[in-house]
Short mmCIF file of C-alpha atoms in Angstrom, two decimals:
data_model
loop_
_atom_site.label_atom_id
_atom_site.label_comp_id
_atom_site.label_asym_id
_atom_site.label_seq_id
_atom_site.Cartn_x
_atom_site.Cartn_y
_atom_site.Cartn_z
CA UNK P 1 -11.67 -8.33 -10.52
CA UNK P 2 -9.52 -6.05 -8.04
CA UNK P 3 -5.66 -5.89 -8.39
CA UNK P 4 -3.57 -8.66 -7.11
CA UNK P 5 -0.91 -8.18 -4.37
CA UNK P 6 1.63 -10.18 -2.92
CA UNK P 7 0.96 -9.50 0.79
CA UNK P 8 1.67 -10.95 4.32
CA UNK P 9 -1.41 -11.21 6.58
CA UNK P 10 -0.67 -8.33 8.67
CA UNK P 11 -0.29 -6.20 5.55
CA UNK P 12 -3.66 -7.56 3.82
CA UNK P 13 -5.21 -6.40 7.15
CA UNK P 14 -3.84 -2.72 7.10
CA UNK P 15 -4.79 -2.70 3.43
CA UNK P 16 -8.29 -3.64 4.14
CA UNK P 17 -8.57 -0.74 7.35
CA UNK P 18 -7.61 1.98 4.67
CA UNK P 19 -10.35 0.98 2.73
CA UNK P 20 -12.66 1.18 5.59
CA UNK P 21 -11.06 4.69 6.70
CA UNK P 22 -11.20 4.92 10.48
CA UNK P 23 -11.16 8.05 12.21
CA UNK P 24 -8.76 6.92 14.89
CA UNK P 25 -6.20 4.22 15.25
CA UNK P 26 -4.32 3.74 18.51
CA UNK P 27 -1.97 0.97 19.06
CA UNK P 28 0.75 -0.29 20.92
CA UNK P 29 3.37 -3.00 19.18
CA UNK P 30 3.63 -6.75 20.06
CA UNK P 31 4.91 -9.30 17.88
CA UNK P 32 3.52 -10.68 15.75
CA UNK P 33 1.01 -7.96 15.32
CA UNK P 34 3.23 -5.02 14.99
CA UNK P 35 3.60 -5.01 11.09
CA UNK P 36 0.01 -4.15 10.91
CA UNK P 37 0.09 -0.80 13.05
CA UNK P 38 3.47 -0.07 11.32
CA UNK P 39 2.02 0.02 7.95
CA UNK P 40 -1.22 1.95 9.16
CA UNK P 41 1.08 4.70 10.74
CA UNK P 42 2.93 4.85 7.14
CA UNK P 43 0.17 5.17 5.68
CA UNK P 44 -1.43 8.11 8.00
CA UNK P 45 2.03 9.62 7.47
CA UNK P 46 2.32 9.56 3.95
CA UNK P 47 -1.42 10.79 3.52
CA UNK P 48 -2.59 7.65 2.12
CA UNK P 49 -5.25 7.18 4.96
CA UNK P 50 -6.57 10.31 6.78
CA UNK P 51 -6.82 9.07 10.43
CA UNK P 52 -5.76 10.27 13.84
CA UNK P 53 -3.11 7.73 14.70
CA UNK P 54 -2.50 7.65 18.71
CA UNK P 55 0.52 6.77 19.94
CA UNK P 56 -0.04 5.22 23.45
CA UNK P 57 2.43 3.85 26.45
CA UNK P 58 0.31 0.45 26.78
CA UNK P 59 -2.62 -1.68 25.04
CA UNK P 60 -4.67 -0.59 28.05
CA UNK P 61 -4.17 3.02 26.92
CA UNK P 62 -4.84 2.00 23.15
CA UNK P 63 -8.19 0.31 23.68
CA UNK P 64 -9.26 3.22 26.18
CA UNK P 65 -8.71 5.82 23.69
CA UNK P 66 -10.63 3.96 20.92
CA UNK P 67 -13.27 3.66 23.85
CA UNK P 68 -13.51 7.13 23.59
CA UNK P 69 -13.14 7.78 19.87
CA UNK P 70 -15.75 5.27 19.34
CA UNK P 71 -18.45 6.81 22.03
CA UNK P 72 -18.02 10.07 20.21
CA UNK P 73 -19.18 8.49 16.83
CA UNK P 74 -15.66 7.89 15.33
CA UNK P 75 -14.68 4.68 13.42
CA UNK P 76 -11.96 3.05 15.25
CA UNK P 77 -9.22 0.33 14.90
CA UNK P 78 -6.69 -1.28 17.05
CA UNK P 79 -4.33 -4.50 16.95
CA UNK P 80 -2.81 -6.64 19.32
CA UNK P 81 -1.59 -10.09 20.75
CA UNK P 82 -1.28 -12.10 23.76
CA UNK P 83 -0.07 -10.46 26.51
CA UNK P 84 -1.23 -7.45 25.07
CA UNK P 85 -4.78 -8.70 24.78
CA UNK P 86 -4.45 -9.42 28.37
CA UNK P 87 -3.28 -6.07 29.10
CA UNK P 88 -6.47 -4.35 27.57
CA UNK P 89 -8.73 -7.15 28.73
CA UNK P 90 -10.64 -5.17 31.02
CA UNK P 91 -11.33 -2.38 28.50
CA UNK P 92 -12.87 -5.16 26.16
CA UNK P 93 -15.30 -5.51 28.48
CA UNK P 94 -16.19 -2.01 28.54
CA UNK P 95 -16.16 -1.81 24.87
CA UNK P 96 -18.64 -4.57 24.31
CA UNK P 97 -20.77 -3.61 27.28
CA UNK P 98 -21.00 0.09 26.15
CA UNK P 99 -22.57 -1.49 22.86
CA UNK P 100 -19.88 0.54 20.86
CA UNK P 101 -18.64 -0.78 17.29
CA UNK P 102 -14.94 -1.28 16.46
CA UNK P 103 -12.44 -3.84 14.67
CA UNK P 104 -9.30 -5.23 16.72
CA UNK P 105 -7.00 -7.51 14.71
CA UNK P 106 -5.55 -10.33 16.99
CA UNK P 107 -2.23 -11.77 15.72
CA UNK P 108 -3.14 -15.29 17.70
CA UNK P 109 -0.06 -16.14 19.70
CA UNK P 110 1.01 -18.22 23.01
CA UNK P 111 0.45 -16.60 26.32
CA UNK P 112 3.44 -16.87 29.08
CA UNK P 113 4.65 -18.60 31.20
CA UNK P 114 6.47 -20.30 30.10
CA UNK P 115 7.54 -17.52 27.59
CA UNK P 116 6.93 -17.76 23.89
CA UNK P 117 6.22 -15.31 21.08
CA UNK P 118 4.96 -18.16 18.73
CA UNK P 119 1.30 -18.97 17.54
CA UNK P 120 -1.35 -20.77 18.95
CA UNK P 121 -5.15 -19.85 19.97
CA UNK P 122 -4.64 -19.54 23.70
CA UNK P 123 -4.71 -15.58 23.62
CA UNK P 124 -8.09 -15.16 21.43
CA UNK P 125 -10.35 -17.34 23.39
CA UNK P 126 -9.88 -14.90 26.63
CA UNK P 127 -12.54 -12.96 24.40
CA UNK P 128 -15.10 -15.68 24.54
CA UNK P 129 -17.31 -14.19 27.53
CA UNK P 130 -16.89 -10.46 26.82
CA UNK P 131 -19.57 -10.13 24.06
CA UNK P 132 -17.23 -9.63 21.28
CA UNK P 133 -17.70 -10.95 17.84
CA UNK P 134 -14.79 -13.10 17.16
CA UNK P 135 -13.82 -14.43 13.90
CA UNK P 136 -10.95 -16.45 12.57
CA UNK P 137 -9.34 -16.30 9.39
CA UNK P 138 -7.76 -19.35 7.13
CA UNK P 139 -5.16 -16.95 5.01
CA UNK P 140 -4.36 -13.36 4.24
CA UNK P 141 -7.25 -13.25 1.58
CA UNK P 142 -9.74 -13.67 4.29
CA UNK P 143 -7.90 -11.76 6.68
CA UNK P 144 -8.45 -8.90 4.19
CA UNK P 145 -12.02 -9.94 3.52
CA UNK P 146 -13.12 -10.40 7.17
CA UNK P 147 -11.57 -6.82 8.27
CA UNK P 148 -13.44 -5.10 5.81
CA UNK P 149 -16.76 -7.22 6.27
CA UNK P 150 -16.20 -6.65 10.55
CA UNK P 151 -16.50 -2.99 10.20
CA UNK P 152 -20.01 -3.34 8.56
CA UNK P 153 -21.23 -6.49 10.80
CA UNK P 154 -19.80 -4.61 14.12
CA UNK P 155 -21.66 -1.34 13.28
CA UNK P 156 -25.11 -3.02 12.25
CA UNK P 157 -25.08 -4.86 16.06
CA UNK P 158 -23.25 -2.28 17.89
CA UNK P 159 -20.74 -4.81 18.99
CA UNK P 160 -16.88 -5.01 18.51
CA UNK P 161 -15.42 -7.26 16.20
CA UNK P 162 -12.17 -9.38 17.02
CA UNK P 163 -10.40 -10.85 13.50
CA UNK P 164 -7.93 -13.65 14.74
CA UNK P 165 -5.12 -14.78 12.34
CA UNK P 166 -2.39 -17.27 13.18
CA UNK P 167 0.44 -15.20 14.59
CA UNK P 168 3.66 -15.84 12.02
CA UNK P 169 1.73 -18.37 10.09
CA UNK P 170 -0.59 -16.06 8.76
CA UNK P 171 0.69 -12.77 9.66
CA UNK P 172 4.08 -13.00 8.22
CA UNK P 173 3.75 -15.28 5.16
CA UNK P 174 3.07 -13.17 1.88
CA UNK P 175 0.68 -14.54 -0.50
CA UNK P 176 -1.33 -13.37 -3.42
CA UNK P 177 -4.16 -11.19 -1.97
CA UNK P 178 -7.06 -9.57 -4.29
CA UNK P 179 -7.60 -6.28 -3.27
CA UNK P 180 -11.54 -6.18 -3.42
CA UNK P 181 -13.73 -3.56 -4.97
CA UNK P 182 -15.97 -2.77 -2.13
CA UNK P 183 -17.29 0.33 -0.60
CA UNK P 184 -18.09 0.81 3.21
CA UNK P 185 -20.81 3.04 4.05
CA UNK P 186 -20.12 5.73 7.03
CA UNK P 187 -20.47 4.60 10.35
CA UNK P 188 -24.08 5.35 11.69
CA UNK P 189 -24.24 7.41 14.67
CA UNK P 190 -26.00 5.64 17.66
CA UNK P 191 -28.64 6.95 19.66
CA UNK P 192 -26.17 7.19 22.68
CA UNK P 193 -23.49 8.84 20.75
CA UNK P 194 -21.52 11.15 22.83
CA UNK P 195 -21.29 15.02 21.84
CA UNK P 196 -20.33 18.05 23.49
CA UNK P 197 -24.14 18.65 23.98
CA UNK P 198 -25.12 15.43 25.23
CA UNK P 199 -27.52 15.35 28.24
CA UNK P 200 -26.74 11.78 29.52
CA UNK P 201 -23.96 9.78 30.60
CA UNK P 202 -22.49 6.69 29.25
CA UNK P 203 -22.47 3.69 31.51
CA UNK P 204 -24.42 4.89 34.31
CA UNK P 205 -24.46 2.51 37.86
CA UNK P 206 -26.57 -0.41 37.62
CA UNK P 207 -27.91 -3.10 39.93
CA UNK P 208 -29.83 -5.94 39.52
CA UNK P 209 -32.49 -6.55 36.78
CA UNK P 210 -31.20 -3.52 34.63
CA UNK P 211 -27.93 -5.09 34.66
CA UNK P 212 -29.52 -8.74 33.84
CA UNK P 213 -31.25 -7.06 30.98
CA UNK P 214 -28.21 -4.98 29.88
CA UNK P 215 -26.11 -8.63 29.05
CA UNK P 216 -29.25 -10.21 27.68
CA UNK P 217 -29.96 -7.84 25.13
CA UNK P 218 -26.19 -7.95 24.53
CA UNK P 219 -26.48 -11.81 24.04
CA UNK P 220 -29.28 -11.40 21.90
CA UNK P 221 -27.59 -8.93 19.61
CA UNK P 222 -24.70 -11.24 19.35
CA UNK P 223 -27.32 -13.92 17.99
CA UNK P 224 -28.53 -11.58 15.70
CA UNK P 225 -25.11 -11.03 14.40
CA UNK P 226 -25.23 -14.62 12.75
CA UNK P 227 -27.94 -13.46 10.29
CA UNK P 228 -25.80 -10.19 9.65
CA UNK P 229 -22.53 -11.83 9.19
CA UNK P 230 -24.29 -14.39 6.44
CA UNK P 231 -25.92 -11.48 4.69
CA UNK P 232 -22.59 -9.38 4.45
CA UNK P 233 -20.83 -12.66 3.52
CA UNK P 234 -23.45 -13.11 0.59
CA UNK P 235 -23.08 -9.63 -0.73
CA UNK P 236 -19.39 -9.83 -0.77
CA UNK P 237 -17.57 -10.42 -4.15
CA UNK P 238 -16.85 -13.84 -2.51
CA UNK P 239 -18.63 -15.67 0.06
CA UNK P 240 -17.31 -18.01 2.53
CA UNK P 241 -20.17 -19.38 3.77
CA UNK P 242 -21.16 -17.16 6.93
CA UNK P 243 -20.34 -18.43 10.16
CA UNK P 244 -18.78 -21.69 8.82
CA UNK P 245 -17.01 -23.22 5.70
CA UNK P 246 -18.27 -26.49 4.74
CA UNK P 247 -15.43 -28.64 2.93
CA UNK P 248 -16.51 -31.74 1.41
CA UNK P 249 -18.85 -32.33 4.07
CA UNK P 250 -22.00 -33.64 1.83
CA UNK P 251 -21.22 -37.17 1.90
CA UNK P 252 -18.82 -37.41 5.04
CA UNK P 253 -18.74 -39.86 7.44
CA UNK P 254 -16.05 -38.70 9.18
CA UNK P 255 -15.90 -34.95 10.01
CA UNK P 256 -13.20 -32.55 11.50
CA UNK P 257 -13.97 -29.25 13.03
CA UNK P 258 -10.94 -26.72 13.12
CA UNK P 259 -10.37 -22.89 12.89
CA UNK P 260 -7.46 -20.66 11.34
CA UNK P 261 -4.58 -20.84 9.44
CA UNK P 262 -3.74 -24.73 9.51
CA UNK P 263 -7.12 -25.43 7.94
CA UNK P 264 -5.53 -25.14 4.57
CA UNK P 265 -2.97 -27.87 5.42
CA UNK P 266 -5.67 -30.08 6.89
CA UNK P 267 -7.78 -29.80 3.74
CA UNK P 268 -4.72 -31.07 1.67
CA UNK P 269 -4.70 -33.84 4.00
CA UNK P 270 -8.74 -34.57 3.63
CA UNK P 271 -7.89 -34.59 -0.45
CA UNK P 272 -5.25 -37.24 0.00
CA UNK P 273 -7.48 -39.48 2.20
CA UNK P 274 -10.58 -39.31 -0.16
CA UNK P 275 -8.16 -40.39 -2.76
CA UNK P 276 -7.90 -43.50 -0.48
CA UNK P 277 -11.64 -43.64 -0.59
CA UNK P 278 -12.25 -42.39 2.93
CA UNK P 279 -15.39 -40.24 3.27
CA UNK P 280 -13.59 -37.22 5.25
CA UNK P 281 -14.70 -33.85 5.08
CA UNK P 282 -13.93 -30.28 7.23
CA UNK P 283 -16.50 -27.80 9.06
CA UNK P 284 -14.18 -24.93 9.44
CA UNK P 285 -15.53 -22.58 12.16
CA UNK P 286 -15.19 -18.94 10.78
CA UNK P 287 -16.71 -17.28 14.27
CA UNK P 288 -15.99 -18.64 17.70
CA UNK P 289 -18.55 -16.09 18.51
CA UNK P 290 -21.37 -16.06 17.96
CA UNK P 291 -21.06 -19.86 17.69
CA UNK P 292 -22.22 -21.60 15.08
CA UNK P 293 -24.54 -23.88 17.33
CA UNK P 294 -27.03 -24.52 14.30
CA UNK P 295 -24.47 -25.71 11.90
CA UNK P 296 -22.83 -28.23 14.44
CA UNK P 297 -26.28 -29.63 15.48
CA UNK P 298 -26.60 -30.40 11.49
CA UNK P 299 -23.47 -32.72 11.59
CA UNK P 300 -23.99 -36.03 10.78
CA UNK P 301 -20.84 -38.19 11.11
CA UNK P 302 -18.15 -38.91 13.59
CA UNK P 303 -16.55 -35.62 14.91
CA UNK P 304 -13.01 -34.83 15.52
CA UNK P 305 -12.20 -31.13 16.83
CA UNK P 306 -8.66 -30.35 16.40
CA UNK P 307 -7.50 -27.35 18.94
CA UNK P 308 -4.91 -25.01 19.17
CA UNK P 309 -6.01 -23.92 22.93
CA UNK P 310 -7.25 -25.63 26.23
CA UNK P 311 -9.16 -24.86 28.99
CA UNK P 312 -8.77 -27.44 31.86
CA UNK P 313 -8.03 -30.95 30.31
CA UNK P 314 -9.85 -30.29 27.09
CA UNK P 315 -9.75 -28.15 23.83
CA UNK P 316 -12.13 -24.96 23.86
CA UNK P 317 -13.54 -25.73 20.67
CA UNK P 318 -13.85 -29.53 21.82
CA UNK P 319 -15.62 -28.15 25.02
CA UNK P 320 -17.95 -25.63 22.89
CA UNK P 321 -18.65 -28.75 20.42
CA UNK P 322 -19.42 -31.09 23.13
CA UNK P 323 -21.82 -29.00 24.53
CA UNK P 324 -23.76 -29.34 21.44
CA UNK P 325 -22.97 -33.13 20.25
CA UNK P 326 -22.09 -36.16 22.14
CA UNK P 327 -19.29 -38.84 21.56
CA UNK P 328 -17.08 -35.93 19.86
CA UNK P 329 -13.05 -36.80 19.87
CA UNK P 330 -10.73 -34.13 20.78
CA UNK P 331 -7.15 -33.68 19.92
CA UNK P 332 -5.05 -30.75 21.26
CA UNK P 333 -1.95 -30.00 19.51
CA UNK P 334 0.05 -26.77 17.96
CA UNK P 335 1.22 -24.78 20.80
CA UNK P 336 3.71 -22.18 20.87
CA UNK P 337 4.48 -22.21 17.04
CA UNK P 338 4.53 -26.24 17.12
CA UNK P 339 3.67 -26.48 13.33
CA UNK P 340 1.43 -29.25 11.65
CA UNK P 341 1.65 -29.88 8.05
CA UNK P 342 -0.52 -31.97 5.52
CA UNK P 343 1.17 -35.05 6.68
CA UNK P 344 0.76 -34.45 10.38
CA UNK P 345 -2.63 -34.35 9.73
CA UNK P 346 -3.13 -37.24 7.57
CA UNK P 347 -1.54 -39.02 10.50
CA UNK P 348 -4.24 -37.48 13.03
CA UNK P 349 -7.19 -38.21 10.55
CA UNK P 350 -6.11 -41.63 9.66
CA UNK P 351 -5.93 -42.46 13.26
CA UNK P 352 -9.21 -40.85 13.61
CA UNK P 353 -10.86 -42.95 11.02
CA UNK P 354 -9.39 -46.08 12.61
CA UNK P 355 -10.95 -45.06 15.95
CA UNK P 356 -7.49 -44.74 17.79
CA UNK P 357 -7.84 -41.44 18.76
CA UNK P 358 -8.80 -41.20 22.60
CA UNK P 359 -11.65 -39.09 23.62
CA UNK P 360 -9.29 -36.03 24.41
CA UNK P 361 -5.65 -36.52 23.01
CA UNK P 362 -2.74 -34.17 23.34
CA UNK P 363 -0.90 -35.01 20.16
CA UNK P 364 2.95 -34.54 20.17
CA UNK P 365 3.57 -35.57 16.49
CA UNK P 366 6.96 -37.28 16.14
CA UNK P 367 8.54 -35.11 19.05
CA UNK P 368 9.84 -36.57 22.29
CA UNK P 369 7.15 -36.00 25.13
CA UNK M 1 3.29 -26.86 -7.06
CA UNK M 2 7.02 -25.98 -7.10
CA UNK M 3 8.68 -25.61 -3.27
CA UNK M 4 11.70 -23.85 -2.46
CA UNK M 5 14.16 -23.70 0.40
CA UNK M 6 16.42 -20.63 0.69
CA UNK M 7 19.21 -20.71 2.95
CA UNK M 8 21.08 -17.68 3.88
CA UNK M 9 23.13 -16.11 6.59
CA UNK M 10 21.04 -13.20 8.25
CA UNK M 11 22.14 -9.98 6.75
CA UNK M 12 22.30 -11.59 3.08
CA UNK M 13 18.93 -10.99 2.24
CA UNK M 14 17.37 -14.51 1.99
CA UNK M 15 13.95 -13.30 3.34
CA UNK M 16 13.54 -10.45 0.71
CA UNK M 17 14.79 -13.06 -2.14
CA UNK M 18 11.96 -15.52 -1.28
CA UNK M 19 9.78 -12.18 -1.34
CA UNK M 20 10.90 -11.09 -4.87
CA UNK M 21 10.81 -14.73 -6.23
CA UNK M 22 6.97 -14.72 -4.97
CA UNK M 23 6.18 -11.19 -6.50
CA UNK M 24 7.74 -12.27 -9.76
CA UNK M 25 5.89 -15.72 -9.83
CA UNK M 26 2.78 -13.24 -9.35
CA UNK M 27 3.77 -10.95 -12.12
CA UNK M 28 3.66 -14.14 -14.07
CA UNK M 29 -0.09 -14.51 -13.15
CA UNK M 30 0.64 -17.43 -10.85
CA UNK M 31 -0.14 -18.22 -7.27
CA UNK M 32 2.78 -17.83 -4.94
CA UNK M 33 3.65 -17.47 -1.17
CA UNK M 34 6.79 -16.35 0.68
CA UNK M 35 7.34 -17.56 4.32
CA UNK M 36 10.36 -15.95 6.18
CA UNK M 37 11.89 -17.73 9.24
CA UNK M 38 10.00 -16.77 12.36
CA UNK M 39 11.06 -15.43 15.30
CA UNK M 40 13.91 -13.36 16.58
CA UNK M 41 16.55 -12.09 13.75
CA UNK M 42 19.91 -12.56 14.54
CA UNK M 43 22.71 -11.18 12.20
CA UNK M 44 25.27 -13.97 11.16
CA UNK M 45 22.96 -16.78 11.94
CA UNK M 46 21.37 -19.32 9.69
CA UNK M 47 18.48 -17.94 8.11
CA UNK M 48 15.89 -20.38 6.29
CA UNK M 49 13.26 -18.99 3.90
CA UNK M 50 10.64 -20.67 1.63
CA UNK M 51 8.70 -19.85 -1.52
CA UNK M 52 5.87 -21.70 -3.14
CA UNK M 53 4.78 -21.17 -6.63
CA UNK M 54 1.87 -22.85 -8.15
CA UNK M 55 -0.88 -22.42 -10.98
CA UNK M 56 -3.89 -23.00 -8.42
CA UNK M 57 -4.35 -21.50 -5.10
CA UNK M 58 -2.04 -22.54 -2.39
CA UNK M 59 -3.72 -23.44 0.66
CA UNK M 60 -1.08 -24.94 2.75
CA UNK M 61 0.77 -22.60 5.41
CA UNK M 62 3.23 -24.88 6.99
CA UNK M 63 6.88 -24.56 6.02
CA UNK M 64 8.66 -26.68 3.34
CA UNK M 65 9.93 -29.95 4.48
CA UNK M 66 10.58 -31.55 1.16
CA UNK M 67 11.49 -28.90 -1.29
CA UNK M 68 11.80 -29.15 -4.95
CA UNK M 69 14.84 -26.60 -4.67
CA UNK M 70 16.92 -25.49 -2.53
CA UNK M 71 19.07 -22.13 -2.87
CA UNK M 72 22.20 -22.01 -0.67
CA UNK M 73 23.73 -18.45 -0.46
CA UNK M 74 26.54 -19.04 1.51
CA UNK M 75 28.18 -22.52 0.78
CA UNK M 76 30.41 -22.46 3.99
CA UNK M 77 27.25 -23.31 5.73
CA UNK M 78 26.72 -27.39 5.90
CA UNK M 79 22.84 -27.56 5.26
CA UNK M 80 21.36 -31.21 4.60
CA UNK M 81 20.39 -31.27 0.69
CA UNK M 82 17.59 -33.34 -0.05
CA UNK M 83 16.08 -31.77 -3.11
CA UNK M 84 16.35 -32.85 -7.01
CA UNK M 85 17.80 -29.26 -7.64
CA UNK M 86 20.30 -27.32 -5.86
CA UNK M 87 21.20 -23.47 -6.58
CA UNK M 88 24.75 -22.42 -4.85
CA UNK M 89 26.50 -19.13 -5.12
CA UNK M 90 29.93 -20.53 -5.69
CA UNK M 91 32.33 -20.20 -8.46
CA UNK M 92 33.57 -23.39 -8.42
CA UNK M 93 31.53 -26.79 -8.87
CA UNK M 94 30.62 -28.32 -5.79
CA UNK M 95 29.27 -31.94 -5.51
CA UNK M 96 25.96 -32.21 -3.44
CA UNK M 97 23.12 -35.06 -2.98
CA UNK M 98 21.14 -33.48 -5.63
CA UNK M 99 20.18 -34.52 -9.28
CA UNK M 100 21.14 -31.23 -10.75
CA UNK M 101 23.42 -28.41 -9.39
CA UNK M 102 23.50 -25.09 -10.86
CA UNK M 103 26.61 -22.84 -9.40
CA UNK M 104 26.20 -19.17 -9.93
CA UNK M 105 29.14 -16.78 -9.08
CA UNK M 106 27.15 -14.37 -7.28
CA UNK M 107 29.77 -12.66 -5.38
CA UNK M 108 31.30 -11.81 -8.48
CA UNK M 109 28.12 -10.34 -9.93
CA UNK M 110 27.42 -8.36 -7.33
CA UNK M 111 31.03 -7.12 -6.66
CA UNK M 112 31.43 -6.34 -10.34
CA UNK M 113 28.47 -4.10 -10.00
CA UNK M 114 29.40 -2.42 -6.81
CA UNK M 115 26.71 -3.91 -4.85
CA UNK M 116 28.72 -4.07 -1.55
CA UNK M 117 27.56 -3.00 1.92
CA UNK M 118 29.74 -3.52 4.89
CA UNK M 119 32.60 -5.25 3.01
CA UNK M 120 30.29 -7.84 1.92
CA UNK M 121 28.59 -8.32 -1.52
CA UNK M 122 24.80 -8.08 -1.68
CA UNK M 123 24.04 -11.15 -3.55
CA UNK M 124 20.38 -11.96 -3.08
CA UNK M 125 19.03 -10.09 -6.26
CA UNK M 126 21.70 -12.16 -8.24
CA UNK M 127 20.44 -15.44 -6.66
CA UNK M 128 16.94 -14.31 -7.45
CA UNK M 129 17.72 -14.09 -11.09
CA UNK M 130 19.21 -17.41 -11.41
CA UNK M 131 16.60 -19.20 -9.53
CA UNK M 132 13.74 -17.58 -11.49
CA UNK M 133 15.29 -18.65 -14.68
CA UNK M 134 15.25 -22.35 -13.46
CA UNK M 135 11.76 -21.79 -12.17
CA UNK M 136 10.83 -20.69 -15.85
CA UNK M 137 9.77 -17.17 -14.42
CA UNK M 138 10.07 -14.57 -17.08
CA UNK M 139 12.69 -12.03 -16.94
CA UNK M 140 10.34 -9.22 -17.12
CA UNK M 141 8.57 -10.24 -13.98
CA UNK M 142 11.95 -10.51 -12.00
CA UNK M 143 12.85 -6.98 -13.45
CA UNK M 144 9.77 -5.34 -12.32
CA UNK M 145 9.50 -7.31 -8.85
CA UNK M 146 13.00 -5.98 -7.95
CA UNK M 147 12.32 -2.48 -9.21
CA UNK M 148 9.11 -2.36 -7.03
CA UNK M 149 11.01 -3.30 -4.04
CA UNK M 150 14.31 -1.77 -3.87
CA UNK M 151 15.62 1.51 -5.09
CA UNK M 152 18.89 0.62 -6.41
CA UNK M 153 18.47 -0.48 -9.77
CA UNK M 154 21.99 -2.17 -9.92
CA UNK M 155 19.97 -5.04 -8.26
CA UNK M 156 17.87 -5.57 -11.32
CA UNK M 157 20.84 -5.91 -13.52
CA UNK M 158 22.50 -8.49 -11.07
CA UNK M 159 19.41 -10.66 -11.52
CA UNK M 160 19.43 -9.95 -15.10
CA UNK M 161 23.11 -11.17 -15.41
CA UNK M 162 22.65 -14.26 -13.52
CA UNK M 163 19.17 -15.13 -15.27
CA UNK M 164 21.15 -14.89 -18.77
CA UNK M 165 24.50 -16.98 -17.33
CA UNK M 166 22.38 -19.97 -15.92
CA UNK M 167 22.21 -22.72 -18.59
CA UNK M 168 18.71 -24.61 -18.34
CA UNK M 169 18.82 -28.12 -19.76
#
C-alpha cells in the first residue's frame, strides 16, 4: 500500500507526473487547470522534479515546445482547458500525426461564447478526430492512476494521450489518493527520433496515398492501443476494467452510459434504484478514443446515454453509441458547471425506466428553462 | 457518511478549514473530501465550502445540499440552516433552526493568541478544532493536519483550545 494523501484532482495529476519524470514541461495557465502546472513548477523549482520547465506565451507555444522536445526523444507533459485547448488545436494534429508520445491533462471546461469558466465536456471532445488517445476519469485517484498509465500506453503506440478530468468538480475537490508504488520504464527512442546527426526530415510533404497510409497506420495503432490500455490496466496495482468500467451490469435491464466525475453520484443513484428492485447498471466509459466499440456492442438492455457535450441536436456520446446500437435514449445536461447530484440522477433514471425520456432530451432539472 | 457545510466570509479561511477537517479525518483513517466554492474569489463575499467524512470510499462529487452539520464563521451573515447540528462562531447563544447548536467564541480564542491579520482575528483553526470534536475526529489528527499545512503553531493551539472547550453530549 502506498501512502495516502489528501489531494485535489489537479495535484493528484502533478504527483503522478512527478513519478513519471518528464524531461520537459511547457504550459500556459488557464482555469481550472492552472494548479497542475503551478505544482509542477514548484516541484522543479525546489528540486523534487528534475525537468525543464518552459514558460511560454500561449498554449500554441506550449504544445509546440513539447512537440520539439518529444521529437528529440524527451518525455513531455502539458496541461490545458477549454479556450487553451482550442488555441493549441493545430499543434494537437501535428503531435498525433508525427506519431510522437506525450501526455496532456485536460481540466474539462465549457467553451465560450457565452462566457463560462465552469465544467462540461465540450472542450475535450474536439480531440476526437486528431488521433489522440482520450481518457476521462471519475475521481482524483483515477486521475493519478491514469496519468501514470498514460505515459506507458502513449509510448507503446507512439500516440499522444489526453487525460480528461472534470473542471472544478474533480480538479478542485480534495480527496484521499493513494500514491502508487509504480515504476515507469524509461522512454524508448523511436526510429524517427531527431538527433543532431539525423539525416532525415520529420514530416515531409505527402500527397495522396502516403497521406492515406499515414492516417490509416495511425488509426490502426489507435485500435492497437485498446489491448495495451487493458494490459497496462491489469498490471497496475488496481484494475479499473480497461476501456470501460462495468458497474452492476451483469443482470441489468437498464443501462446508463456516461463518463467523468459525475459517475459517482450516478452510481449512488443506481444503488438507490436497485433497492427498489430496478435492475439498472452503468457502463462507464474510461476512454472516448479509442472508442470501446466491442464493449458497447455487447450491451444487452435498454440504453440511456447521459452527455455533457453536444454536436448538432444530439449528445456526442449519444452519437457515438447510436452508431453501434439502435433505439438508445440520450439526455444532454450539466453544461457550464451545472451540477447534478444523486437525487437528480434518481429522477432521470426513473424517467428512463418508466419510458418517459424522449429519444433526445435536453435536461434542465428543476431550473427555469 | 457525515456531510458538513461551512459558511465563511472570503478571507476568513473557510476553504482552508474544509481542507484541514478532511485531512484530520484522513489521519484518523477515514475517507474524506473537501470541496471549495468554485469560481472567482471575491474578498468579503460569502463563501461556501463542503466536507464529507466516511468510513467507505466517497464516490459522489456534487456539492452538499442537505448537510448534517452547518458551520458558520460570521453570524452576521444570514444563511439558511437546515441541518441537525449548527456550530457558530459566537460568544452568545443564538437560536437557529437546528436540533443542536454549539456556540464557540473563536474570535476570543484567536485574539487571545494574537492570531490577527489585517485587524481581524484568524478564526478558522479554532472553528476546525470545535468542529473536529463534534465530528469525533481525534485531537492528535487535528494537530497534525494543522501543523502540516500552517507554519504558525498558534493555529494548533487555537484548535486545541476550541476542541477542549466544546462540550459534547
